[in-house]
Coordinates of C-alpha atoms and ligand atoms in Angstrom, one line a residue:
X1 CA 162.2 83.8 113.5
X2 CA 162.2 80.7 115.7
X3 CA 159.3 78.5 114.7
X4 CA 159.3 76.1 117.5
X5 CA 156.9 76.4 120.3
X6 CA 156.1 75.1 123.8
X7 CA 152.8 73.4 124.4
X8 CA 151.1 74.1 127.8
X9 CA 148.7 71.3 128.5
X10 CA 145.6 72.5 130.4
X11 CA 144.6 70.5 133.4
X12 CA 142.2 73.3 134.5
X13 CA 144.6 75.1 136.8
X14 CA 144.0 78.8 137.4
X15 CA 147.6 79.7 136.3
X16 CA 147.5 78.0 132.9
X17 CA 147.3 81.2 131.0
X18 CA 150.0 82.7 133.2
X19 CA 152.3 79.9 132.3
X20 CA 151.7 80.6 128.6
X21 CA 152.2 84.3 129.1
X22 CA 155.5 83.8 131.0
X23 CA 156.9 81.6 128.2
X24 CA 156.0 84.2 125.7
X25 CA 157.7 86.8 127.8
X26 CA 160.8 84.7 127.5
X27 CA 160.5 85.2 123.7
X28 CA 159.1 81.8 122.9
X29 CA 155.7 81.1 121.4
X30 CA 153.5 79.0 123.6
X31 CA 150.1 77.4 123.0
X32 CA 147.5 76.1 125.5
X33 CA 146.2 72.7 124.6
X34 CA 143.8 70.1 125.9
X35 CA 145.3 66.9 127.4
X36 CA 143.1 65.0 124.8
X37 CA 144.9 66.7 121.9
X38 CA 146.4 63.4 120.8
X39 CA 150.0 62.1 120.5
X40 CA 150.3 63.3 116.9
X41 CA 149.8 66.9 118.0
X42 CA 152.3 66.6 120.8
X43 CA 154.9 64.9 118.6
X44 CA 154.9 67.6 115.8
X45 CA 158.4 68.8 114.9
X46 CA 157.8 72.3 116.0
X47 CA 156.9 71.3 119.5
X48 CA 160.1 71.9 121.4
X49 CA 158.8 71.1 124.8
X50 CA 155.7 70.4 126.8
X51 CA 154.5 71.9 130.1
X52 CA 151.9 69.9 132.1
X53 CA 149.9 72.5 134.1
X54 CA 148.5 72.4 137.5
X55 CA 144.8 71.7 138.1
X56 CA 142.2 71.4 140.8
X57 CA 141.7 67.6 140.6
X58 CA 143.2 65.0 142.7
X59 CA 144.7 61.9 141.1
X60 CA 143.4 59.9 144.0
X61 CA 139.8 60.7 143.0
X62 CA 137.9 59.1 140.1
X63 CA 137.6 61.1 137.0
X64 CA 140.8 63.1 137.4
X65 CA 142.1 64.2 134.0
X66 CA 144.9 62.1 132.6
X67 CA 147.2 62.1 129.6
X68 CA 148.4 59.4 127.2
X69 CA 151.5 58.1 129.1
X70 CA 153.3 57.6 125.8
X71 CA 153.8 61.3 125.8
X72 CA 156.8 60.7 128.1
X73 CA 158.5 58.5 125.5
X74 CA 158.2 61.1 122.6
X75 CA 161.7 62.4 123.4
X76 CA 160.3 65.9 124.1
X77 CA 161.4 67.7 127.2
X78 CA 158.5 67.9 129.7
X79 CA 158.0 70.0 132.7
X80 CA 155.2 69.0 135.1
X81 CA 154.0 71.8 137.4
X82 CA 152.0 70.8 140.6
X83 CA 149.3 68.5 139.3
X84 CA 151.5 68.0 136.2
X85 CA 154.3 66.7 138.4
X86 CA 151.9 64.4 140.3
X87 CA 150.7 63.1 137.0
X88 CA 154.3 62.1 136.1
X89 CA 154.6 60.3 139.4
X90 CA 151.3 58.5 138.8
X91 CA 151.9 57.5 135.2
X92 CA 155.6 56.6 135.3
X93 CA 156.7 53.3 136.8
X94 CA 158.0 53.4 140.3
X95 CA 156.4 56.8 141.2
X96 CA 154.1 57.0 144.2
X97 CA 151.7 59.7 145.3
X98 CA 150.5 60.5 148.8
X99 CA 147.0 61.7 149.1
X100 CA 146.4 64.5 151.5
X101 CA 143.2 65.8 153.0
X102 CA 145.1 69.0 154.0
X103 CA 146.2 71.5 151.4
X104 CA 149.3 73.5 151.5
X105 CA 148.9 77.1 150.2
X106 CA 151.3 80.0 150.0
X107 CA 154.9 80.5 150.7
X108 CA 157.4 77.7 151.4
X109 CA 161.2 77.8 151.5
X110 CA 162.7 75.6 148.7
X111 CA 166.0 74.0 149.5
X112 CA 167.9 73.0 146.3
X113 CA 169.7 69.7 146.7
X114 CA 170.9 69.4 143.1
X115 CA 171.5 72.7 141.3
X116 CA 171.1 71.1 137.8
X117 CA 168.5 71.3 135.0
X118 CA 165.8 73.8 135.7
X119 CA 167.8 75.1 138.7
X120 CA 171.0 75.5 136.7
X121 CA 172.9 78.8 137.4
X122 CA 170.4 80.2 139.9
X123 CA 172.7 82.5 141.7
X124 CA 172.4 85.5 143.9
X125 CA 174.8 88.4 144.7
X126 CA 176.8 87.5 147.8
X127 CA 177.1 90.1 150.5
X128 CA 179.6 90.3 153.4
X129 CA 183.3 90.2 152.6
X130 CA 182.9 89.8 148.9
X131 CA 179.9 91.9 147.8
X132 CA 178.8 91.3 144.2
X133 CA 180.3 87.8 144.1
X134 CA 177.9 85.4 142.6
X135 CA 177.2 82.4 144.8
X136 CA 174.9 79.5 144.3
X137 CA 171.6 80.2 146.1
X138 CA 170.4 77.1 147.9
X139 CA 167.2 78.2 149.5
X140 CA 164.5 80.7 148.4
X141 CA 160.8 81.3 148.7
X142 CA 158.4 79.6 146.3
X143 CA 154.6 79.5 146.0
X144 CA 152.7 76.3 146.7
X145 CA 149.1 75.4 146.2
X146 CA 148.5 71.7 146.4
X147 CA 146.9 68.8 148.3
X148 CA 148.5 65.5 147.2
X149 CA 152.3 65.2 147.0
X150 CA 154.9 62.9 145.5
X151 CA 156.2 60.3 148.0
X152 CA 158.4 58.3 145.7
X153 CA 159.9 59.5 142.5
X154 CA 159.6 57.3 139.3
X155 CA 162.4 55.1 138.2
X156 CA 165.3 57.1 136.8
X157 CA 164.3 60.3 138.6
X158 CA 166.2 62.1 141.3
X159 CA 165.0 64.6 143.9
X160 CA 166.2 68.1 143.0
X161 CA 164.7 70.1 145.9
X162 CA 162.7 69.8 149.1
X163 CA 160.9 72.0 151.6
X164 CA 160.2 71.5 155.3
X165 CA 156.9 69.9 154.4
X166 CA 157.8 68.1 151.2
X167 CA 160.5 65.5 150.6
X168 CA 160.0 65.9 146.8
X169 CA 159.4 69.5 145.9
X170 CA 161.2 69.1 142.6
X171 CA 162.4 66.0 140.7
X172 CA 164.0 65.2 137.4
X173 CA 165.1 62.5 135.0
X174 CA 167.8 64.6 133.4
X175 CA 168.7 61.9 130.9
X176 CA 165.1 62.0 129.4
X177 CA 164.6 65.7 130.1
X178 CA 161.6 65.1 132.3
X179 CA 161.1 67.6 135.2
X180 CA 158.6 68.1 137.9
X181 CA 158.0 71.0 140.2
X182 CA 155.5 70.9 143.1
X183 CA 155.5 74.7 143.3
X184 CA 154.4 77.3 140.8
X185 CA 157.4 79.0 139.0
X186 CA 154.9 81.2 137.0
X187 CA 153.6 83.2 139.9
X188 CA 155.3 86.4 141.0
X189 CA 155.7 85.2 144.6
X190 CA 158.1 82.5 143.5
X191 CA 161.7 83.8 143.5
X192 CA 163.6 82.8 140.4
X193 CA 160.4 81.6 138.8
X194 CA 161.4 83.3 135.6
X195 CA 164.9 81.8 135.6
X196 CA 163.5 78.3 136.3
X197 CA 161.1 78.6 133.4
X198 CA 163.8 80.2 131.3
X199 CA 166.1 77.2 132.0
X200 CA 163.5 74.8 130.9
X201 CA 162.6 76.7 127.7
X202 CA 166.0 78.0 126.6
X203 CA 168.5 75.4 128.0
X204 CA 166.5 72.2 128.2
X205 CA 164.1 72.7 125.2
X206 CA 166.8 74.6 123.4
X207 CA 164.5 77.3 122.0
X208 CA 166.0 80.8 121.5
X209 CA 164.0 83.7 122.6
X210 CA 163.4 85.4 119.3
X211 CA 159.6 85.7 119.4
X212 CA 158.9 89.4 119.6
X213 CA 156.4 91.9 118.4
X214 CA 158.5 93.2 115.4
X215 CA 158.9 89.7 114.2
X216 CA 155.3 88.9 114.8
X217 CA 154.2 91.8 112.6
X218 CA 156.2 90.7 109.6
X219 CA 155.3 87.0 110.2
X220 CA 151.6 87.9 110.3
X221 CA 151.8 90.0 107.2
X222 CA 153.5 87.1 105.4
X223 CA 150.9 84.7 106.6
X224 CA 148.0 86.9 105.4
X225 CA 149.7 87.3 102.0
X226 CA 150.2 83.6 101.6
X227 CA 146.6 82.9 102.7
X228 CA 145.0 85.5 100.4
X229 CA 147.3 85.0 97.4
X230 CA 147.6 87.7 94.9
X231 CA 144.0 88.3 94.0
X232 CA 141.6 87.5 96.9
X233 CA 139.7 90.3 98.5
X234 CA 139.0 90.5 102.2
X235 CA 136.2 92.1 104.1
X236 CA 136.6 93.1 107.7
X237 CA 134.0 93.9 110.3
X238 CA 135.2 96.9 112.2
X239 CA 133.8 97.5 115.6
X240 CA 136.0 100.4 116.7
X241 CA 137.7 98.2 119.4
X242 CA 141.4 97.5 119.5
X243 CA 141.1 93.9 118.2
X244 CA 139.4 94.8 114.9
X245 CA 141.4 98.0 114.5
X246 CA 144.7 96.0 114.8
X247 CA 143.4 93.4 112.4
X248 CA 142.5 96.2 109.9
X249 CA 146.0 97.7 110.2
X250 CA 147.7 94.4 109.7
X251 CA 145.5 93.5 106.7
X252 CA 145.9 97.0 105.2
X253 CA 149.7 96.5 105.4
X254 CA 149.4 93.1 103.9
X255 CA 147.0 93.6 101.0
X256 CA 146.4 97.3 100.8
X257 CA 143.3 98.3 98.9
X258 CA 142.1 94.7 98.7
X259 CA 140.9 95.2 102.2
X260 CA 137.3 96.5 102.5
X261 CA 136.0 97.5 105.9
X262 CA 132.4 97.3 106.9
X263 CA 131.1 98.8 110.0
X264 CA 127.8 97.4 111.0
X265 CA 125.7 99.6 113.2
X266 CA 123.7 96.9 115.0
X267 CA 122.0 99.5 117.2
X268 CA 123.7 98.0 120.3
X269 CA 126.5 100.5 120.5
X270 CA 127.1 103.1 123.2
X271 CA 126.3 106.8 123.0
X272 CA 128.1 108.6 120.2
X273 CA 130.0 105.5 119.2
X274 CA 129.0 105.3 115.6
X275 CA 130.2 108.7 114.8
X276 CA 133.4 108.2 116.7
X277 CA 134.3 105.0 114.9
X278 CA 133.6 106.4 111.5
X279 CA 135.6 109.5 112.2
X280 CA 138.6 107.8 113.8
X281 CA 138.7 105.2 111.1
X282 CA 138.6 107.5 108.1
X283 CA 141.3 109.7 109.7
X284 CA 143.6 106.8 110.6
X285 CA 143.3 104.5 107.6
X286 CA 142.2 106.7 104.8
X287 CA 140.3 103.8 103.4
X288 CA 136.7 103.9 102.3
X289 CA 134.5 102.6 105.1
X290 CA 131.1 101.1 104.4
X291 CA 128.7 101.9 107.2
X292 CA 125.6 99.7 107.3
X293 CA 122.6 100.8 109.3
X294 CA 121.2 97.4 110.4
X295 CA 119.6 98.7 113.7
X296 CA 116.1 97.7 112.8
X297 CA 117.0 94.2 111.6
X298 CA 118.9 93.3 114.8
X299 CA 116.3 94.7 117.1
X300 CA 113.5 92.8 115.3
X301 CA 115.5 89.6 115.6
X302 CA 116.1 90.3 119.3
X303 CA 112.5 91.1 120.1
X304 CA 111.1 88.9 122.9
X305 CA 114.5 87.2 123.4
X306 CA 115.7 87.0 127.0
X307 CA 118.3 84.2 127.1
X308 CA 121.9 85.6 127.0
X309 CA 123.2 82.7 124.9
X310 CA 120.3 83.0 122.4
X311 CA 121.0 86.8 122.1
X312 CA 124.7 86.0 121.4
X313 CA 123.8 83.5 118.7
X314 CA 121.3 85.7 117.0
X315 CA 123.7 88.7 117.0
X316 CA 126.6 86.5 115.8
X317 CA 124.5 85.0 113.0
X318 CA 122.9 88.2 111.9
X319 CA 126.2 89.9 111.9
X320 CA 127.7 87.4 109.5
X321 CA 124.6 87.4 107.3
X322 CA 124.7 91.2 107.0
X323 CA 128.4 90.8 106.2
X324 CA 127.8 88.3 103.5
X325 CA 125.2 90.5 101.9
X326 CA 127.4 93.5 101.9
X327 CA 130.4 91.5 100.8
X328 CA 128.3 90.1 98.0
X329 CA 127.9 93.6 96.6
X330 CA 131.6 94.1 96.5
X331 CA 133.9 92.6 93.8
X332 CA 136.3 89.7 94.3
X333 CA 135.7 89.2 98.0
X334 CA 136.5 85.7 99.2
X335 CA 137.6 86.1 102.8
X336 CA 136.1 87.4 106.0
X337 CA 138.5 88.8 108.6
X338 CA 137.8 88.8 112.2
X339 CA 139.5 90.3 115.3
X340 CA 139.3 87.1 117.3
X341 CA 142.0 87.0 120.0
X342 CA 143.4 84.1 122.1
X343 CA 141.2 84.7 125.2
X344 CA 138.1 84.5 122.9
X345 CA 139.3 81.1 121.7
X346 CA 140.1 79.9 125.2
X347 CA 136.9 81.1 126.8
X348 CA 134.8 79.6 124.1
X349 CA 136.3 76.2 125.1
X350 CA 137.5 75.7 121.5
X351 CA 140.9 74.4 122.4
X352 CA 139.7 71.7 124.8
X353 CA 136.7 70.1 126.3
X354 CA 136.6 72.9 128.8
X355 CA 133.2 74.0 129.9
X356 CA 131.9 76.9 127.8
X357 CA 131.7 80.0 130.1
X358 CA 130.2 82.3 127.4
X359 CA 130.2 81.8 123.7
X360 CA 131.9 84.9 122.4
X361 CA 130.1 86.1 119.5
X362 CA 133.1 86.2 117.2
X363 CA 133.9 82.5 117.8
X364 CA 131.1 80.3 119.2
X365 CA 128.3 82.2 117.6
X366 CA 129.5 81.8 114.1
X367 CA 126.9 80.1 111.9
X368 CA 128.1 76.7 110.7
X369 CA 127.5 77.4 107.0
X370 CA 129.9 80.2 106.1
X371 CA 130.1 81.4 102.5
X372 CA 133.4 83.2 103.1
X373 CA 136.8 81.9 104.3
X374 CA 137.8 83.2 107.7
X375 CA 141.0 85.1 108.4
X376 CA 141.8 85.6 112.1
X377 CA 145.4 87.0 112.3
X378 CA 145.2 87.7 116.1
X379 CA 143.8 84.3 117.1
X380 CA 146.9 83.3 119.0
X381 CA 147.6 86.6 120.7
X382 CA 146.7 87.8 124.2
X383 CA 145.2 91.3 124.6
X384 CA 148.3 93.0 125.8
X385 CA 150.2 91.5 122.8
X386 CA 147.5 92.8 120.5
X387 CA 148.0 96.3 122.0
X388 CA 151.8 96.0 121.5
X389 CA 151.2 95.0 117.9
X390 CA 148.9 98.1 117.6
X391 CA 151.7 100.3 118.8
X392 CA 154.2 98.7 116.4
X393 CA 151.7 99.4 113.6
X394 CA 151.5 103.0 114.6
X395 CA 147.8 103.1 115.7
X396 CA 146.9 106.0 118.0
X397 CA 146.6 105.5 121.8
X398 CA 142.9 106.3 121.7
X399 CA 142.3 103.1 119.8
X400 CA 144.9 101.0 121.4
X401 CA 144.0 101.7 125.0
X402 CA 140.3 101.8 124.4
X403 CA 138.3 99.7 126.8
X404 CA 137.2 96.3 125.4
X405 CA 133.6 96.3 124.3
X406 CA 131.8 93.0 123.7
X407 CA 130.7 92.1 120.1
X408 CA 127.1 91.7 121.1
X409 CA 127.3 95.2 122.6
X410 CA 124.6 96.6 124.9
X411 CA 122.4 93.5 124.3
X412 CA 124.4 91.6 127.0
X413 CA 124.2 94.6 129.3
X414 CA 120.4 94.7 129.2
X415 CA 119.1 91.8 131.3
X416 CA 115.9 90.5 129.7
X417 CA 114.5 91.9 126.5
X418 CA 116.3 94.5 124.4
X419 CA 114.0 97.3 123.3
X420 CA 114.8 100.7 121.8
X421 CA 113.5 102.4 125.1
X422 CA 115.6 100.2 127.3
X423 CA 118.7 100.8 125.1
X424 CA 118.2 104.5 125.4
X425 CA 118.0 104.4 129.2
X426 CA 121.2 102.3 129.4
X427 CA 123.0 104.5 126.9
X428 CA 122.3 107.6 128.9
X429 CA 123.3 106.2 132.3
X430 CA 126.4 104.5 130.8
X431 CA 127.6 107.7 129.2
X432 CA 127.3 109.7 132.5
X433 CA 129.1 107.0 134.4
X434 CA 132.0 106.7 132.0
X435 CA 132.3 110.5 131.6
X436 CA 132.5 111.0 135.3
X437 CA 135.1 108.3 135.7
X438 CA 137.4 110.1 133.3
X439 CA 138.0 112.7 135.9
X440 CA 138.5 110.2 138.7
X441 CA 141.8 109.4 140.3
X442 CA 141.0 105.7 139.8
X443 CA 140.7 106.1 136.0
X444 CA 144.1 104.6 135.4
X445 CA 143.1 101.3 137.1
X446 CA 140.1 100.8 135.0
X447 CA 140.0 98.0 132.4
X448 CA 136.3 98.3 131.7
X449 CA 133.6 100.4 133.2
X450 CA 130.0 100.3 132.2
X451 CA 126.3 100.3 133.3
X452 CA 124.0 97.3 133.2
X453 CA 120.2 97.6 133.1
X454 CA 118.4 94.8 135.0
X455 CA 114.8 93.8 134.3
X456 CA 113.4 94.6 137.7
X457 CA 111.9 97.8 139.0
X458 CA 111.9 99.2 142.5
X459 CA 109.9 101.8 144.4
X460 CA 111.3 105.2 145.1
X461 CA 110.1 108.7 146.0
X462 CA 110.7 111.9 144.2
X463 CA 109.2 115.1 145.5
X464 CA 106.0 114.0 147.0
X465 CA 105.4 111.2 144.5
X466 CA 106.0 107.5 144.5
X467 CA 108.2 106.3 141.6
X468 CA 108.5 102.8 140.2
X469 CA 111.6 102.8 138.1
X470 CA 114.6 100.8 137.0
X471 CA 117.7 100.4 139.1
X472 CA 121.0 100.8 137.2
X473 CA 124.0 98.7 138.0
X474 CA 127.4 100.2 137.7
X475 CA 130.5 98.0 137.1
X476 CA 134.1 99.0 137.0
X477 CA 136.9 96.4 137.0
X478 CA 140.6 96.3 136.9
X479 CA 142.3 93.4 135.0
X480 CA 145.2 92.7 132.7
X481 CA 143.7 90.1 130.4
X482 CA 140.0 89.8 131.3
X483 CA 140.6 86.3 132.6
X484 CA 140.4 87.5 136.2
X485 CA 139.3 90.9 137.4
X486 CA 138.7 92.9 140.5
X487 CA 136.2 95.6 141.2
X488 CA 137.6 99.1 141.3
X489 CA 137.4 100.9 144.7
X490 CA 135.8 104.1 143.4
X491 CA 135.9 106.7 146.3
X492 CA 132.5 107.0 148.0
X493 CA 132.1 110.7 147.2
X494 CA 132.6 110.0 143.5
X495 CA 130.0 107.2 143.6
X496 CA 127.7 109.7 145.3
X497 CA 128.2 112.3 142.6
X498 CA 127.7 109.7 139.8
X499 CA 124.6 108.3 141.5
X500 CA 123.0 111.8 141.8
X501 CA 123.8 112.7 138.2
X502 CA 122.3 109.5 136.9
X503 CA 119.0 109.7 138.8
X504 CA 118.6 113.4 138.1
X505 CA 119.2 113.1 134.4
X506 CA 117.7 109.7 133.5
X507 CA 114.1 109.9 134.5
X508 CA 113.4 106.1 134.3
X509 CA 116.1 105.3 136.8
X510 CA 115.4 105.8 140.5
X511 CA 118.2 103.7 142.1
X512 CA 121.9 103.1 141.5
X513 CA 123.9 100.1 142.7
X514 CA 127.6 99.3 142.4
X515 CA 128.8 95.8 141.6
X516 CA 131.5 94.7 144.1
X517 CA 132.2 91.2 142.8
X518 CA 135.5 90.1 141.4
X519 CA 136.0 87.6 138.5
X520 CA 135.8 84.8 139.6
X521 CA 133.3 84.1 140.9
X522 CA 131.4 86.6 138.7
X523 CA 132.3 87.4 135.1
X524 CA 132.9 90.9 133.9
X525 CA 129.8 91.2 131.9
X526 CA 126.4 90.3 133.4
X527 CA 125.3 88.0 130.6
Ligands
XMP1 P1 133.4 88.0 130.8 O1 132.1 88.6 130.9 O2 133.4 86.6 130.2 O3 134.2 88.9 129.7 O4 134.2 88.1 132.1 C1 135.6 88.8 129.5 C2 135.9 89.9 128.4 O5 135.3 89.5 127.2 C3 134.3 90.5 126.8 N1 133.2 89.8 126.2 C4 133.0 89.6 124.9 N2 133.7 90.1 123.8 N3 132.1 89.0 122.4 C5 133.2 89.8 122.5 O6 133.8 90.2 121.6 C6 131.4 88.5 123.4 O7 130.4 87.8 123.2 C7 131.8 88.9 124.7 N4 131.4 88.5 125.9 C8 132.2 89.1 126.8 C9 134.0 91.3 128.0 O8 133.6 92.6 127.7 C10 135.3 91.3 128.7 O9 136.2 92.2 128.2

């Protein structure tokens, strides 16, 4: 398999992950990286090309993120997108940027002046007298989102395309393989975006598109075997979610019986989940599963804790400690496997100096002193790639398409202190909500649906009596990778039915509210 990769330098743009996904869809491995990664990283042999992403900053303002300008002399092809292109104009001699107080968003018609480089071979079927004939397409819609613009291209560059508003909508120094696009080729609204990125990746960087799921499976298995050698034993924490299940399937293929799975019941799981995980797992893997009842231990540690990040830390740390203890009872265990995936790594800010949004418990919450070596075979894969891998490994749909469930479980869906009573209230309401949604016509749109228990009470009336109970918050979102999400428009009559069932069956709850916030500005989970 092609080993070379494209680095996507993250300047904080909302489409950074989309760029990485698009490149992977072209069959080429891509990696998101901080601008501060250092020249050594950028100049590695396996780096076939570099994309400088867009970003919200303006180079005309102090503190805008920069990059070492020697990157342009490494001899690697570079594609600057939006802010990335402006950065080229700012850092390379002769370039000049024009500040703008007005931003241009949305559609623009791109007129290609030089159909070379990234615009090579962009053709469209001709109509009229010669239908089907391929003719060079000169103008097509693209998606813009920028304030500043390039007024003068750097020395050695030529203008490749313009729009009505922009004299320089695309530029290139073809001799040095440096390209800049003011528009976003990665978004769907840009016509030929795929072809433009494809030209960069395949033609200009010269990487073949051989990165596919079948290859990934065998590569991952080889990597695991190399890492573990012929004797090491590995212990895996199984949560029942797709990430740990795919990790288990991969490890099982790689090292067979040397994999030992431990399922820790931390007491923060949903209704019926423990039995479900144990049952599915023993049926699918036919491997002995160690189930540890650590409910009391976790709850004791969480007693009195209200801060979400502290909860995560405690759960992460206790999890690993329980693991180490259990692994210590087994023979020849040297490694701890985890189902960390790429979005966990990105959101924990590990790849850059990005602000930490939430420390995911399987990354940021890890205690510093680990007694076992870590194996994370899914660390560079996005969720949908993990699902594809699961399919390739033959896992059943009920595991692969299971809704994601956070490692810290219901603890981050209970605002304030986690107690056995409050867990029980949440469990009941959550189970009713999810069961009702199964019958709904919106069920296909749902990425995650769950209930959240806040730590406030409100007044209600039942029969002739006043009640003072908990409200419950329902949240259902659609998403493709959890990076962004929208709330699901559950029909009013269904919400009505769900609300009645919850207040009738869960006596502590006297009010039901539905969360109608997208991500951003909210996150999917409440904590
Ligand atoms: P947020 O709330 O950040 O969640 O929008 C994005 C996705 O990540 C899940 N999530 C977690 N998963 N450990 C996990 O394994 C965690 O600490 C954690 N926090 C959030 C969340 O359910 C959603 O799918």
